[in-house]
């Protein structure tokens, strides 16, 4: 396979809302440029980039995948990314390794929530963008309406560079507004284009759109603006060169037309990518210098080697496959490199270029190019490989904290170790997954970005590793505390033949501010309790607090002071005083007005503004407190504080209420007192759970 230098490489990520047709568009590009022998179809499960069984079954991209094609003697690396809100962290990671994003928007729905979110990420990276309005062959598809949605929601600098010939099912061709040439495409889906005169039916619209394009490009450069004022227009060369410069500077975002399913516009999109997207040779890679300051590194194949692993795939046959970008230097097959991040040597076997799951061996990968390597021993996503003396690292990948957890129970006894091994492999692939054992409830918790994320992870456990688990709603980590100060007495006395047991202590308990935990103070004077037994009292107090009083949840935010007691010269020992401490706490709880605390989450909800009112009403019904709201284009961001117990089924509600157009994120914020009318239900549920555990343990 040919090795490409940085000037001849274009790295792009296909991003946008789920259902906009990114994967079908990728299939069309690969077919039209000869990278694949036939046009894959999402509905048939035959696309190159959606090869995972779960993605095929759900007809949605669930993980970023890499493909490439050659066009105009240039190599285009294409990363097809997920558009569902649960999986956007993968798309954000992909944007870190490309020179441009191809933002795919549905010609009927226009800009949707995930598109806006991923656009904000591209903005933060100052990334050039091409916008493709896809599915223009569908009923109610409209380029003018979608353009208005783009300008209102994403950027006023979204400007058409193509115009469709025909509408909806009559969409058959495209006018290039730069050259004012027109093409129609074969009806058999072959992608074959035939140049035709610009039809009279679209001439006026195309001329008007071209005038807007010329003015938008002229405004990005003073010289071009002067020529525009002098001549009333721009020459062909000025328009082409000015547009390229404006795109690379993120001053203009060209809007193109396409139907991925009917394969209309693929060659023109490939032409735009190679012509307008900057190469790695002219866009240095951003990173961090040894002194911690921001730095850029040129894609020089002769410089010290710096390789960044941006994604890991957990393959059941090949093991761990690491996807990487060579930032500088030349990465060679069958070489030993240093994992700079973990300070460990790595033996790299065959380097490959990925076409979905198909691998083509390459002898070396030059700076600016993307590739993959299997079975690296200690390397994970985000690691740097290469020359430790290169003096360049990359800002770490960031992944959102999980927003939803479920308890998982193996269907087969003894499968816990297998679950743990498999989950760690899946976490390599998707660091936004959480897997822990709750110290309080002893649940095995699988955490993710939402219901779909968790269900997909469980499906991967089954398909890839043969591990069957059941999902159960997790136990909410309630806490207990007290409302009133009081004093209490604990005495443990037991007489048997020979030595008995005797411990006696008096304590004061008092509430503390939230977040204080449990404090213990020794206020013994005069030797009423010998010094060596005070730690035993503290141990008993802390054990009693850990076990709780009302419902078995840990007690927090209280101070316990031991101030008096008595002992027996023969019968007193550490065990006796530990028991006395426990009894004293239980005695105190009968008068200290114990109460339950629940975790409250800070929630941000992104929805089209039409749904904001209904959703705020729903949040109020979930005992939520609205903290604020902002308008972003056609969408509204609602901020609220809501009890965790009320958010366990929120994703289903949000999806149903908004038709899948809403998204949300939540993280722990604080603990708050549970309303008294809910105490009985929580206490009963907790006792039932403890009875079940006890029964299982006995079995």
XYZ file of C-alpha atoms in Angstrom, residues 110-413:
304
model
C -32.479 20.679 10.061
C -30.136 21.279 12.991
C -30.806 19.002 15.966
C -29.478 18.864 19.514
C -26.435 16.636 19.016
C -25.365 18.657 15.986
C -25.360 21.817 18.058
C -23.380 20.152 20.843
C -20.720 18.769 18.512
C -20.549 22.128 16.691
C -19.645 23.766 20.001
C -16.782 21.279 20.378
C -15.527 22.083 16.874
C -15.761 25.784 17.747
C -13.605 25.274 20.840
C -10.979 23.595 18.636
C -11.263 26.309 15.940
C -11.804 23.502 13.466
C -12.695 24.174 9.815
C -16.079 22.697 8.854
C -17.943 21.674 5.733
C -21.708 21.252 6.123
C -23.538 18.601 4.115
C -27.314 18.840 3.873
C -28.140 15.184 3.340
C -31.321 13.325 2.402
C -32.532 16.051 0.076
C -34.480 13.364 -1.794
C -36.886 12.879 1.119
C -40.406 14.253 1.420
C -40.436 17.803 2.899
C -36.662 18.182 2.429
C -35.656 21.778 1.736
C -32.240 23.372 1.314
C -33.485 26.976 1.869
C -35.249 25.997 5.102
C -32.218 24.035 6.315
C -29.922 26.949 5.478
C -32.046 29.196 7.681
C -31.842 26.618 10.492
C -28.052 26.489 10.110
C -27.679 30.259 10.223
C -29.965 30.713 13.207
C -28.585 27.843 15.273
C -24.961 27.249 14.285
C -23.431 30.193 12.441
C -24.379 33.103 10.206
C -21.306 32.116 8.178
C -22.965 28.965 6.805
C -23.099 29.689 3.056
C -24.309 27.490 0.209
C -21.670 26.496 -2.355
C -24.055 24.109 -4.123
C -27.704 24.243 -5.103
C -29.994 21.253 -5.698
C -31.584 20.456 -9.027
C -35.091 19.299 -8.197
C -36.767 18.853 -4.838
C -37.686 15.845 -2.694
C -38.061 12.728 -4.872
C -37.176 14.832 -7.943
C -33.751 15.736 -6.532
C -31.492 14.516 -9.335
C -28.503 16.831 -9.529
C -26.416 19.674 -8.181
C -25.249 23.094 -9.352
C -21.719 24.072 -8.257
C -22.074 27.753 -7.332
C -18.313 28.344 -7.575
C -17.980 27.283 -11.222
C -21.693 27.516 -12.149
C -21.485 24.052 -13.647
C -24.266 21.507 -13.131
C -24.330 17.715 -12.853
C -27.085 15.168 -12.818
C -26.594 11.726 -11.290
C -27.555 8.279 -12.498
C -30.793 6.905 -11.068
C -29.243 3.457 -10.467
C -27.231 4.693 -7.469
C -23.899 4.235 -9.241
C -22.884 7.827 -8.464
C -22.067 8.473 -12.116
C -22.330 12.200 -12.845
C -23.134 13.846 -16.160
C -22.374 17.539 -16.735
C -25.391 19.473 -17.986
C -26.299 23.155 -18.479
C -27.725 24.843 -15.419
C -31.492 24.216 -15.733
C -33.685 27.279 -16.194
C -35.834 26.061 -13.283
C -33.033 26.715 -10.765
C -31.064 29.447 -12.592
C -32.521 32.350 -10.589
C -32.074 30.613 -7.220
C -28.541 29.561 -8.106
C -27.574 33.091 -9.231
C -28.943 34.577 -6.015
C -27.134 31.990 -3.868
C -23.883 32.604 -5.771
C -24.157 36.334 -5.122
C -24.460 35.623 -1.375
C -21.429 33.308 -1.577
C -19.300 35.910 -3.372
C -20.154 38.586 -0.833
C -19.459 36.244 2.111
C -16.012 35.342 0.743
C -15.167 38.979 -0.072
C -15.931 40.014 3.505
C -13.185 37.724 4.845
C -10.300 39.549 3.141
C -9.608 43.272 2.624
C -8.049 42.787 -0.818
C -10.989 40.719 -2.007
C -13.390 43.294 -0.571
C -11.722 46.061 -2.596
C -11.982 44.017 -5.785
C -15.604 43.242 -5.018
C -16.414 46.950 -4.598
C -14.505 47.838 -7.769
C -16.026 45.154 -9.990
C -19.258 44.188 -8.267
C -18.133 40.547 -8.205
C -15.053 38.298 -7.845
C -13.194 36.426 -10.545
C -13.306 32.638 -10.633
C -9.772 32.369 -9.198
C -10.420 34.957 -6.485
C -13.583 33.144 -5.433
C -11.926 29.692 -5.334
C -8.764 30.843 -3.544
C -10.666 33.159 -1.210
C -13.100 30.404 -0.258
C -10.260 27.981 0.531
C -8.582 30.536 2.780
C -11.872 31.452 4.482
C -12.703 27.798 5.180
C -9.271 27.106 6.652
C -9.607 30.132 8.911
C -13.137 29.039 9.984
C -14.574 32.289 8.587
C -16.917 30.544 6.152
C -18.661 27.162 6.476
C -19.586 25.898 2.982
C -22.925 24.103 2.658
C -23.124 21.219 0.173
C -26.011 19.063 -1.086
C -26.297 15.278 -1.085
C -28.355 12.125 -0.885
C -26.237 9.332 0.524
C -28.863 6.658 -0.063
C -29.448 7.528 -3.732
C -25.739 8.348 -4.120
C -26.185 11.882 -5.396
C -23.267 14.250 -4.845
C -20.538 11.908 -3.581
C -17.816 12.860 -6.102
C -18.515 16.574 -5.575
C -18.152 16.131 -1.795
C -14.869 14.261 -2.283
C -13.696 17.115 -4.506
C -14.643 19.682 -1.849
C -12.821 17.783 0.891
C -9.576 17.556 -1.061
C -9.809 21.174 -2.251
C -11.017 22.996 0.859
C -9.857 21.009 3.895
C -6.350 21.949 5.082
C -3.693 19.246 5.129
C -1.662 18.389 8.241
C 1.267 20.072 6.509
C -0.335 23.512 6.864
C -2.146 22.991 10.184
C 0.288 22.121 13.014
C -1.025 19.832 15.733
C -1.888 21.546 19.060
C -0.370 20.175 22.249
C 1.681 20.901 25.334
C 5.351 21.855 25.692
C 7.547 20.505 28.535
C 6.959 23.680 30.568
C 3.194 23.121 30.429
C 2.432 25.900 27.937
C 0.452 25.403 24.739
C 2.558 24.470 21.733
C 2.081 23.360 18.121
C 4.031 20.658 16.319
C 4.562 20.506 12.573
C 3.874 17.276 10.689
C 7.554 16.674 9.871
C 8.325 13.014 9.010
C 12.000 13.491 9.901
C 11.345 14.964 13.359
C 11.374 12.905 16.585
C 8.497 10.441 16.704
C 5.305 11.509 18.503
C 2.294 9.188 18.163
C -1.031 9.798 19.920
C -3.452 6.927 20.562
C -6.907 8.480 20.338
C -9.100 5.365 20.468
C -8.980 1.719 21.493
C -11.110 -1.083 20.058
C -11.700 -4.218 22.160
C -11.695 -6.919 19.482
C -12.624 -10.409 20.650
C -10.155 -11.993 18.219
C -7.334 -9.469 17.704
C -7.425 -8.188 21.276
C -6.768 -4.503 21.813
C -6.506 -2.444 18.593
C -5.069 1.044 19.066
C -6.036 3.790 16.615
C -3.391 6.494 16.400
C -2.276 9.669 14.701
C 1.382 10.257 13.917
C 1.923 13.859 14.988
C 5.567 14.012 13.928
C 8.223 11.566 12.755
C 7.709 8.253 10.976
C 6.178 5.247 12.731
C 7.530 1.974 11.332
C 6.099 -1.524 11.520
C 7.841 -4.071 13.749
C 9.553 -1.407 15.833
C 10.002 -0.848 19.553
C 8.803 2.502 20.833
C 8.453 4.066 24.244
C 5.087 4.668 25.852
C 5.951 8.140 27.089
C 2.771 8.412 29.164
C 3.403 5.213 31.153
C 7.193 5.117 30.792
C 7.187 1.598 29.395
C 8.555 0.134 26.149
C 6.078 -1.169 23.588
C 6.651 -3.585 20.751
C 4.612 -2.454 17.735
C 3.901 -5.233 15.253
C 2.284 -4.674 11.865
C 0.889 -1.187 11.326
C -2.357 -1.171 9.375
C -4.676 1.187 7.528
C -8.251 0.436 8.588
C -11.183 0.275 6.195
C -13.829 -0.396 8.800
C -12.797 -3.796 10.142
C -10.626 -4.628 7.118
C -6.902 -4.191 7.686
C -4.235 -3.399 5.084
C -0.621 -3.690 6.269
C 1.602 -0.662 5.742
C 5.377 -0.544 6.220
C 5.295 2.857 7.889
C 2.985 5.760 8.686
C 4.210 9.321 8.153
C 3.479 12.423 10.186
C -0.084 13.645 9.719
C -1.528 10.226 8.878
C -3.834 7.943 10.851
C -3.365 4.220 11.376
C -3.822 1.337 13.772
C -1.789 -1.331 15.533
C -2.912 -4.401 17.453
C -1.893 -5.947 20.768
C 0.057 -3.142 22.405
C 0.647 -4.386 25.929
C 0.336 -1.318 28.159
C -1.090 1.374 25.885
C -4.519 2.912 26.362
C -6.517 5.730 24.779
C -4.827 9.086 25.316
C -1.290 7.690 25.608
C 1.713 9.129 23.756
C 4.184 6.802 22.022
C 7.540 7.715 20.534
C 10.703 9.545 21.496
C 10.707 10.639 25.167
C 13.039 13.481 24.203
C 10.583 14.924 21.675
C 9.288 17.274 24.365
C 5.684 17.290 23.210
C 2.507 15.871 24.686
C -1.190 16.318 24.022
C -3.970 17.717 26.162
C -5.662 14.645 27.691
C -8.903 13.312 26.318
C -11.840 14.232 28.519
C -14.828 11.969 28.988
C -18.069 12.888 30.765
C -18.929 11.399 34.123
C -21.624 8.698 33.931
C -25.138 10.016 34.493
C -27.010 6.772 35.100
C -26.174 3.531 36.913
C -27.739 0.092 37.030
C -26.924 -2.860 39.206
C -25.807 -5.864 37.152
C -26.288 -9.425 38.315
C -24.610 -12.353 36.526
C -27.057 -14.971 35.288
C -24.463 -17.655 35.995
C -22.985 -18.035 39.467
